[in-house]
Amino acid sequence: MRRPVPPRRFAILAFALLLAACGGRQPEPIVLNEDQCGYCRMTISDARFGGEAVLPTGRVLKFDSPECMLSFARSTSAEQRGDLYIIDLQHPGTFVPVATAGFLQGTTMQGPMGGSMVGFASPAKAEEQRTMLGGRVMTWTELLADTASAGMGHH
Amino acid sequence: MRALLLTLACVTLAARDAGATDLVVGRGGAYTTITAALDAAKPGDRVVVRAGTYREPTLVIRTPRLTFEGEGWPVLDGDAKREVLVIAADDVTVRGIVAINTGISNLEDRAGIRARDVRNCVIEGNRLRKNLWGIYLQRSVDCVVRDNDITAEGVRQTESGNGIHLWYSPGARVERNRVSGHRDGIYFEFSSHGETRDNVSERSQRYGLHFMFSDSCNYERNTFRENNSGVAVMYSRGVRIADNRFERSWGSAAYGLLLKDIMGGEISGNTFDRNSTGLFVEGSSRLSVRGNVFTQNGWAAKVLADADDNTFTANRFSGNAFDVTTNSRSANSSFDGNWWDEYNGYDLNRDGVGDTAFHPVRLFAMVVEQHPAALLLLRSPLVSILDAAERVLPVLTPEALVDRRPLMRPPQ
């Protein structure tokens, strides 16, 4: 006759499964003035900008600005980039998958890297803010392709 | 002809001086509001604001050559709703005021005192309290910011801006200010040819001094103390950082001085005292690191492999847990002629230079670089044995990272 799984072992197994379930590929909250940008090493201090890459290994890279995340994405192969999320300017601390996000490039805002790029929940939301902040609406795919305009620093 | 011009110039100057008047605001003065006095002022006039608290819409100085001066520390209050004072004309001087309480905003960078698109402004001897941003130079050329006392105590941590902020403002002089509690104490962005001297910047939420994309700047005799992440210097060319003190920046991402992508420059005569990492160098080249003191840091100097052609000489390393560490076996910077308290070689010919080379990178430092958790074993006897063995016969540590002429006595 087979022995039933002992309760303690069962509990450990259940806990391990729970951990595995929780350890899904989710972005982590950014701890301001503690976390470092994975690209430029600056300490992240402004909740309105930035983003995260959840790497295939499960490791999370945090970025202080869309520009740094873009530089990271351009210098990393698509398979190694993992899942990318951008912060929604209108809801600091909220992550939006880059595929559905909208961006304004060339706004009047001054981001942490001296750039002027900000992220929104969707291109429609970006369009709504364009009259006030200026710039032009772009998607992530367009930004990746547009190597001329979207760099960091002197512009 | 020249004489005539000279005479004309003199007459014009005299006329201006004769016409210059003092417009007095407050007790015993002709004006009750600063706004009214600013509206009435002519170029070259002086607006004197007497003691008292003034709550007026954002004050904008639009008259060139105006002197705006407080008498008995008048308080200009932003009521947590607006910027306090904006300089929007050339050659304006602001001194002796207390600018407080801009309040916070997600979309505007409100400042206690802002200079906007002007030349030759002087902002001196003011007090700034509880502002989102303290003094903000925006596209302003050749301005002076000195002897100001700036603190952001009472502003919520996550919502603070910088103490002294320069944006596209070349040729600035920032001297003898005290800044505390802001996000970054002093920040140069796209602002070249600046001089930053004798300031004290402490307890910043992020960096005591931060500059990016600001070439040919000089930083000397400043003290940076207990800043959350230390000091960061990035993406600039030709910087000189001399005779400063970098003290007590503790934390996993805290550096006395972080150099990232700096091309050419001098780091000399500084003291790095009690930081998690004293000096961190990444992606930088052609730096001369000379005559500095590294004492009681966790890591005195971390020099990553992508930093090349940097020269460390005549520095003094004492009481650090690790003197030098790097992230690869190759070494592209030179470390000859320093003094290391860990060196126990000899000097038979008495020329002041040790006869055996010194390898400043401990094996254990390399282990910790790969596996930070191993730091727990720092004081373990096993680690000491490994370190000793590695020094005799380097296998894992960068063989090229060596001081071939270690000094027997600390440099003066």
XYZ file of C-alpha atoms in Angstrom:
567
model
C 0.000 0.000 0.000
C 1.360 3.478 -0.868
C 1.962 5.785 1.993
C 0.151 9.109 1.800
C 2.365 12.198 1.486
C 3.281 13.237 5.053
C 1.574 16.500 5.965
C 4.820 18.338 6.603
C 6.313 17.426 3.263
C 3.028 18.366 1.638
C 3.150 21.756 3.311
C 6.678 22.359 2.031
C 5.631 21.318 -1.456
C 2.604 23.601 -1.350
C 4.753 26.493 -0.144
C 7.245 25.900 -2.938
C 4.448 25.908 -5.498
C 3.064 29.107 -4.018
C 6.492 30.738 -4.235
C 6.829 29.640 -7.838
C 3.424 31.124 -8.601
C 4.292 34.412 -6.911
C 7.670 34.624 -8.553
C 6.016 35.354 -11.913
C 7.505 37.919 -14.202
C 6.126 41.078 -12.691
C 7.768 44.488 -12.395
C 8.846 45.461 -8.875
C 8.095 48.806 -7.255
C 10.993 51.261 -7.545
C 12.392 52.394 -4.214
C 13.197 56.075 -4.715
C 16.622 57.296 -3.635
C 17.725 53.671 -3.129
C 17.445 51.824 -6.448
C 20.029 52.361 -9.127
C 19.411 52.747 -12.843
C 20.556 49.569 -14.595
C 21.933 51.559 -17.488
C 23.457 54.806 -16.188
C 23.891 53.830 -12.501
C 22.224 56.970 -11.227
C 20.145 56.594 -8.110
C 16.502 56.825 -9.166
C 14.784 59.762 -7.530
C 11.846 60.837 -9.676
C 8.753 58.641 -9.655
C 7.359 60.181 -12.851
C 9.932 58.762 -15.251
C 11.608 55.434 -15.752
C 10.790 51.831 -16.425
C 11.791 48.238 -15.839
C 13.017 45.213 -17.710
C 12.035 41.838 -16.267
C 14.772 39.667 -17.710
C 14.230 36.041 -18.808
C 16.222 34.972 -15.737
C 13.637 36.672 -13.517
C 16.049 39.426 -12.574
C 14.626 42.953 -12.685
C 16.553 45.887 -14.133
C 15.254 49.330 -13.203
C 15.740 52.481 -15.257
C 15.517 56.126 -14.282
C 14.261 57.354 -17.645
C 12.742 56.127 -20.912
C 16.009 57.162 -22.588
C 18.051 54.760 -20.451
C 15.614 51.915 -21.068
C 15.781 52.635 -24.772
C 19.592 52.616 -24.712
C 19.495 49.302 -22.838
C 17.002 47.822 -25.332
C 19.080 48.924 -28.319
C 22.229 47.367 -26.900
C 20.572 44.061 -25.967
C 19.172 41.334 -28.213
C 15.398 40.953 -28.255
C 15.519 37.556 -26.486
C 17.652 38.901 -23.640
C 15.648 42.073 -23.074
C 12.825 40.294 -21.318
C 9.558 42.122 -20.691
C 9.756 45.892 -20.721
C 7.513 48.257 -18.770
C 7.343 52.043 -18.729
C 6.113 54.314 -15.937
C 2.901 56.195 -16.694
C 3.647 59.897 -16.148
C 0.085 60.505 -15.004
C 0.249 57.729 -12.407
C 3.785 57.697 -11.003
C 4.700 54.197 -9.882
C 2.346 52.455 -12.335
C 3.944 50.206 -14.945
C 2.593 49.808 -18.468
C 3.870 47.144 -20.908
C 5.749 49.018 -23.643
C 3.709 47.302 -26.375
C 0.539 49.148 -25.333
C 2.141 52.326 -23.940
C 2.304 55.700 -25.683
C 5.243 58.108 -25.564
C 5.785 61.805 -26.060
C 9.176 62.595 -27.507
C 10.511 66.167 -27.319
C 8.276 67.539 -24.557
C 8.940 70.529 -22.327
C 9.563 68.166 -19.383
C 13.117 67.683 -18.148
C 13.803 64.050 -17.424
C 16.582 62.621 -15.267
C 18.925 62.101 -18.227
C 18.445 65.551 -19.663
C 15.978 64.172 -22.189
C 12.382 65.088 -22.651
C 10.699 61.724 -23.245
C 7.776 60.578 -21.108
C 5.535 57.510 -21.064
C 1.756 57.147 -20.845
C -0.756 54.314 -20.494
C -1.576 54.465 -24.221
C -0.906 56.531 -27.364
C -4.363 58.076 -26.879
C -3.407 59.305 -23.387
C -0.160 60.692 -24.791
C -2.122 62.534 -27.472
C -4.373 64.089 -24.788
C -1.335 65.580 -23.018
C 0.420 66.721 -26.165
C -1.170 70.168 -26.242
C 0.212 70.932 -22.790
C 3.585 69.170 -22.886
C 4.448 69.435 -26.584
C 6.453 66.879 -28.542
C 5.140 64.116 -30.751
C 3.371 60.871 -29.986
C 5.339 57.692 -30.602
C 5.047 53.990 -29.860
C 7.835 51.859 -28.447
C 8.405 50.186 -31.798
C 8.774 53.567 -33.461
C 11.202 54.730 -30.764
C 13.361 51.633 -31.180
C 13.544 52.243 -34.919
C 14.142 55.991 -34.605
C 17.818 55.961 -33.674
C 18.327 59.519 -34.852
C 16.191 61.486 -32.451
C 15.699 59.503 -29.305
C 19.177 59.438 -27.816
C 20.394 60.556 -24.463
C 22.211 63.726 -23.504
C 23.257 66.515 -25.828
C 20.481 67.211 -28.282
C 36.209 111.770 -31.837
C 37.275 109.334 -29.124
C 37.182 112.115 -26.523
C 33.678 113.007 -27.605
C 32.553 109.386 -27.253
C 34.157 109.166 -23.838
C 32.448 112.352 -22.707
C 29.137 111.081 -24.014
C 29.624 107.804 -22.158
C 30.453 109.635 -18.945
C 27.430 111.862 -19.236
C 25.197 108.871 -19.873
C 26.618 107.011 -16.861
C 26.324 110.042 -14.634
C 22.743 110.571 -15.736
C 21.934 106.987 -14.929
C 23.525 107.154 -11.498
C 21.863 110.452 -10.672
C 18.526 108.974 -11.667
C 18.979 105.746 -9.716
C 16.758 105.680 -6.671
C 15.915 103.463 -3.748
C 12.366 102.126 -3.713
C 11.569 101.049 -0.175
C 8.920 98.425 0.558
C 7.411 97.831 3.989
C 7.617 99.710 7.270
C 8.376 103.399 6.647
C 8.750 102.860 2.895
C 6.816 104.360 -0.006
C 5.517 100.970 -1.159
C 3.397 98.385 0.637
C 3.814 95.630 -1.919
C 6.943 94.383 -3.640
C 4.966 94.013 -6.875
C 4.229 97.762 -6.924
C 7.880 98.643 -6.291
C 9.065 96.294 -9.052
C 6.550 97.845 -11.460
C 7.858 101.332 -10.682
C 11.569 100.501 -10.765
C 13.860 101.881 -13.494
C 17.112 100.295 -14.689
C 19.857 100.749 -12.087
C 17.415 101.309 -9.201
C 17.511 99.523 -5.888
C 14.437 97.940 -4.358
C 14.831 97.606 -0.610
C 12.442 95.244 1.130
C 12.138 95.745 4.872
C 11.482 93.003 7.439
C 8.050 91.395 7.337
C 6.246 88.575 5.541
C 5.148 89.166 1.950
C 2.566 86.993 0.211
C 2.260 88.180 -3.372
C 1.874 86.551 -6.765
C 5.203 85.261 -8.126
C 7.545 88.269 -8.176
C 9.202 88.857 -11.536
C 12.126 91.258 -11.925
C 11.961 92.619 -15.478
C 14.168 95.683 -14.980
C 17.828 95.368 -15.979
C 20.589 96.357 -13.537
C 18.198 96.240 -10.606
C 19.386 95.487 -7.103
C 16.771 93.677 -5.052
C 17.779 93.711 -1.434
C 16.289 92.580 1.866
C 16.810 94.549 5.085
C 16.323 92.519 8.270
C 15.501 89.269 6.431
C 12.081 89.875 4.857
C 10.209 86.620 4.235
C 8.793 86.055 0.743
C 6.229 83.278 1.058
C 5.013 81.152 -1.870
C 2.050 79.901 0.173
C 2.756 76.369 -1.093
C 1.227 77.457 -4.392
C 3.803 79.185 -6.579
C 7.362 80.148 -7.365
C 8.611 82.977 -5.190
C 11.008 85.139 -7.212
C 11.994 85.130 -10.898
C 14.858 87.124 -12.396
C 13.985 87.901 -16.020
C 16.377 90.772 -16.830
C 20.164 91.062 -17.202
C 22.605 92.268 -14.532
C 20.226 91.850 -11.598
C 21.412 91.302 -8.027
C 19.274 89.647 -5.353
C 20.491 89.576 -1.763
C 19.334 89.286 1.807
C 15.908 87.739 1.322
C 14.234 84.658 2.772
C 12.348 82.746 0.069
C 10.114 79.999 1.439
C 7.397 77.537 0.715
C 6.914 77.025 -3.025
C 4.854 73.898 -2.364
C 5.099 70.854 -4.587
C 3.924 70.204 -8.104
C 4.138 67.264 -10.471
C 4.262 69.304 -13.636
C 6.096 72.518 -12.718
C 9.588 72.740 -11.271
C 8.875 75.546 -8.808
C 11.889 77.364 -7.421
C 12.529 79.731 -4.537
C 14.656 81.963 -6.801
C 14.823 81.362 -10.545
C 16.935 83.153 -13.153
C 15.431 82.690 -16.599
C 17.244 83.501 -19.861
C 19.447 86.226 -18.379
C 23.105 87.206 -18.111
C 25.247 88.273 -15.157
C 22.823 87.736 -12.330
C 24.124 87.694 -8.771
C 22.209 85.743 -6.138
C 23.985 86.139 -2.830
C 23.443 85.886 0.883
C 19.859 84.637 0.748
C 18.076 82.009 2.806
C 15.883 79.412 1.130
C 13.568 77.199 3.141
C 11.007 74.527 2.292
C 11.134 74.999 -1.448
C 10.720 72.316 -4.074
C 13.775 73.687 -5.906
C 16.065 76.207 -4.236
C 17.973 78.390 -6.727
C 17.389 77.501 -10.364
C 19.486 78.964 -13.196
C 17.715 78.295 -16.468
C 19.582 79.161 -19.690
C 21.347 81.944 -17.791
C 24.918 82.900 -18.575
C 27.777 84.001 -16.287
C 25.760 84.147 -13.074
C 27.057 84.070 -9.511
C 25.406 82.091 -6.711
C 27.217 82.616 -3.415
C 26.823 82.643 0.360
C 23.288 81.299 0.248
C 21.862 79.021 2.902
C 19.482 76.483 1.403
C 17.604 73.723 3.140
C 14.605 71.603 2.271
C 13.820 70.326 5.747
C 10.105 69.675 5.907
C 9.611 68.907 2.214
C 8.437 65.360 1.596
C 11.285 63.077 0.566
C 9.964 61.851 -2.739
C 8.943 65.272 -3.924
C 12.018 67.373 -3.498
C 13.927 69.065 -6.304
C 17.530 70.270 -6.206
C 19.143 72.899 -3.977
C 21.136 74.763 -6.633
C 20.218 73.690 -10.141
C 21.915 74.830 -13.341
C 20.414 73.955 -16.686
C 22.109 75.191 -19.856
C 23.800 77.873 -17.760
C 27.475 78.171 -18.699
C 30.108 80.214 -16.897
C 28.477 80.095 -13.468
C 30.275 80.614 -10.168
C 28.816 78.722 -7.228
C 30.677 79.624 -4.036
C 30.393 79.300 -0.263
C 26.805 78.066 -0.223
C 25.394 75.642 2.327
C 22.836 73.194 0.987
C 21.035 70.403 2.796
C 18.055 68.092 2.476
C 17.338 68.538 -1.241
C 17.270 65.750 -3.830
C 20.644 66.806 -5.248
C 22.448 69.570 -3.369
C 24.126 71.111 -6.428
C 23.322 69.973 -9.945
C 24.967 71.081 -13.208
C 23.181 69.874 -16.335
C 24.440 70.995 -19.769
C 26.347 73.792 -17.996
C 29.997 74.094 -19.004
C 32.881 76.212 -17.681
C 31.482 76.493 -14.161
C 33.429 77.133 -10.973
C 32.183 75.486 -7.794
C 34.176 76.337 -4.672
C 33.969 76.189 -0.894
C 30.413 74.912 -0.700
C 29.068 72.522 1.905
C 26.458 70.113 0.604
C 25.066 67.556 3.021
C 22.243 65.150 3.788
C 20.942 65.249 0.226
C 18.314 62.686 -0.580
C 20.425 61.625 -3.521
C 23.661 63.367 -4.520
C 25.549 66.161 -2.789
C 26.877 67.201 -6.179
C 25.686 65.872 -9.481
C 26.726 66.926 -12.915
C 26.006 65.613 -16.352
C 26.951 66.819 -19.811
C 28.875 69.722 -18.254
C 32.368 70.032 -19.735
C 35.377 71.945 -18.460
C 34.140 72.581 -14.948
C 36.213 73.077 -11.827
C 35.198 71.843 -8.361
C 37.402 72.657 -5.418
C 37.468 72.847 -1.629
C 33.875 71.692 -1.269
C 32.627 69.391 1.462
C 30.125 66.662 0.608
C 28.880 64.905 3.705
C 26.309 62.226 4.494
C 24.656 62.421 1.123
C 22.437 59.426 0.509
C 24.180 58.387 -2.701
C 27.297 60.571 -2.489
C 28.454 62.550 -5.522
C 27.976 61.613 -9.191
C 29.838 63.052 -12.115
C 28.745 61.794 -15.507
C 29.138 62.194 -19.254
C 31.522 65.157 -19.193
C 34.992 66.073 -20.444
C 37.843 67.906 -18.833
C 36.726 68.197 -15.235
C 38.948 69.188 -12.343
C 37.985 67.988 -8.877
C 40.517 69.136 -6.308
C 40.853 69.461 -2.541
C 37.298 68.416 -1.739
C 36.099 66.226 1.102
C 33.802 63.291 0.400
C 32.533 61.985 3.715
C 30.221 59.348 5.105
C 28.109 58.174 2.184
C 26.906 54.761 3.288
C 24.667 52.379 1.381
C 24.660 49.730 -1.321
C 24.508 52.311 -4.109
C 26.419 55.065 -2.314
C 29.745 56.418 -3.519
C 31.995 59.133 -2.210
C 32.521 60.030 -5.859
C 31.053 58.174 -8.835
C 32.769 58.895 -12.149
C 30.910 57.596 -15.165
C 31.966 58.325 -18.735
C 34.370 61.144 -17.880
C 36.974 61.810 -20.541
C 40.090 63.541 -19.293
C 40.405 65.287 -15.986
C 42.151 65.661 -12.690
C 41.075 64.241 -9.335
C 43.618 65.569 -6.855
C 44.110 66.392 -3.215
C 40.698 65.106 -2.178
C 39.866 63.187 0.973
C 37.560 60.184 0.807
C 36.592 59.377 4.350
C 34.204 56.655 5.572
C 32.193 55.892 2.429
C 30.850 52.519 1.323
C 32.855 53.073 -1.860
C 35.232 56.038 -1.900
C 35.829 56.410 -5.622
C 33.991 54.484 -8.310
C 35.271 54.725 -11.869
C 33.348 53.349 -14.823
C 33.832 54.001 -18.527
C 36.241 56.867 -17.873
C 39.638 57.481 -19.360
C 42.711 59.696 -19.130
C 42.062 60.718 -15.548
C 44.889 61.724 -13.286
C 44.074 60.586 -9.735
C 46.823 62.081 -7.638
C 47.551 63.011 -4.054
C 44.220 61.933 -2.620
C 43.634 60.377 0.780
C 41.430 57.289 1.040
C 40.675 56.431 4.611
C 38.261 54.069 6.359
C 36.135 53.294 3.331
C 34.576 49.917 2.587
C 36.112 49.996 -0.874
C 38.617 52.824 -1.366
C 38.523 52.619 -5.172
C 36.500 50.480 -7.550
C 37.844 50.782 -11.045
C 35.892 48.821 -13.631
C 37.607 47.160 -16.557
C 36.060 49.536 -19.077
C 37.946 52.440 -17.480
C 41.303 52.814 -19.207
C 44.442 54.870 -19.236
C 43.846 56.355 -15.788
C 46.809 57.087 -13.543
C 46.690 56.652 -9.772
C 49.763 58.075 -8.111
C 50.882 59.636 -4.806
C 47.628 58.631 -3.162
C 47.395 57.424 0.388
C 45.318 54.354 1.257
C 44.731 53.610 4.916
C 42.218 51.745 7.019
C 40.028 50.618 4.129
C 38.394 47.183 4.103
C 39.421 46.901 0.439
C 41.901 49.238 -1.241
C 41.243 48.573 -4.914
C 38.854 46.269 -6.664
C 37.839 45.680 -10.234
C 35.604 43.347 -12.191
C 38.057 41.579 -14.468
C 41.580 40.205 -14.619
C 42.677 42.800 -17.098
C 43.784 46.179 -15.812
C 44.032 49.220 -18.012
C 44.963 51.850 -15.462
C 48.249 52.337 -13.641
C 48.759 52.342 -9.872
C 52.469 53.047 -9.414
C 53.836 55.179 -6.594
C 51.093 55.167 -3.948
C 51.253 54.587 -0.224
C 49.343 51.550 1.107
C 49.002 50.780 4.796
C 48.660 47.090 3.844
C 52.085 47.041 2.209
C 54.694 45.262 4.287
C 57.623 45.172 1.918
C 61.090 46.534 2.607
C 63.362 49.227 1.256
C 66.988 48.048 1.413
C 68.435 50.878 -0.644
C 66.526 53.464 1.377
C 65.217 55.420 -1.592
C 61.732 55.676 -0.101
C 60.324 53.191 -2.584
C 59.528 49.590 -1.613
C 61.715 46.972 -3.272
C 58.853 44.564 -3.903
C 55.669 45.311 -5.779
C 52.303 45.602 -4.061
C 49.108 43.993 -5.376
C 46.297 46.117 -3.989
C 43.459 43.878 -5.187
C 42.672 41.190 -2.641
C 41.453 37.865 -3.925
C 38.504 38.195 -1.612
C 37.575 41.520 -3.215
C 37.218 39.683 -6.537
C 35.059 37.032 -4.878
C 32.807 39.671 -3.342
C 32.517 41.486 -6.673
C 30.980 38.296 -8.124
C 29.082 37.171 -5.013
C 28.223 40.111 -2.760
C 26.819 37.807 -0.066
C 30.330 36.424 0.512
C 31.079 39.684 2.312
C 29.858 37.919 5.456
C 33.182 36.082 5.506
C 35.264 39.271 5.521
C 36.984 38.566 8.856
C 37.223 34.790 8.471
C 40.728 33.297 8.953
C 40.264 31.197 5.838
C 39.848 34.340 3.775
C 43.042 35.797 5.232
C 44.954 32.658 4.257
C 43.526 32.769 0.730
C 44.484 36.427 0.412
C 48.021 35.768 1.573
C 48.429 32.865 -0.856
C 47.039 34.931 -3.729
C 49.469 37.767 -3.037
C 52.412 35.417 -3.306
C 51.158 33.778 -6.473
C 48.405 35.748 -8.225
C 46.021 33.402 -9.995
C 42.678 35.156 -10.000
C 43.470 38.780 -9.240
C 44.566 41.073 -12.073
C 48.306 40.608 -12.302
C 48.735 43.878 -14.141
C 46.981 45.849 -11.421
C 50.074 46.357 -9.381
C 52.052 49.111 -7.717
C 55.637 48.515 -8.806
C 56.927 51.460 -6.771
C 54.944 51.504 -3.519
C 55.925 54.377 -1.253
C 57.420 53.609 2.159
C 56.049 56.795 3.730
C 52.711 58.513 3.146
C 53.013 61.384 0.654
C 52.647 64.834 2.134
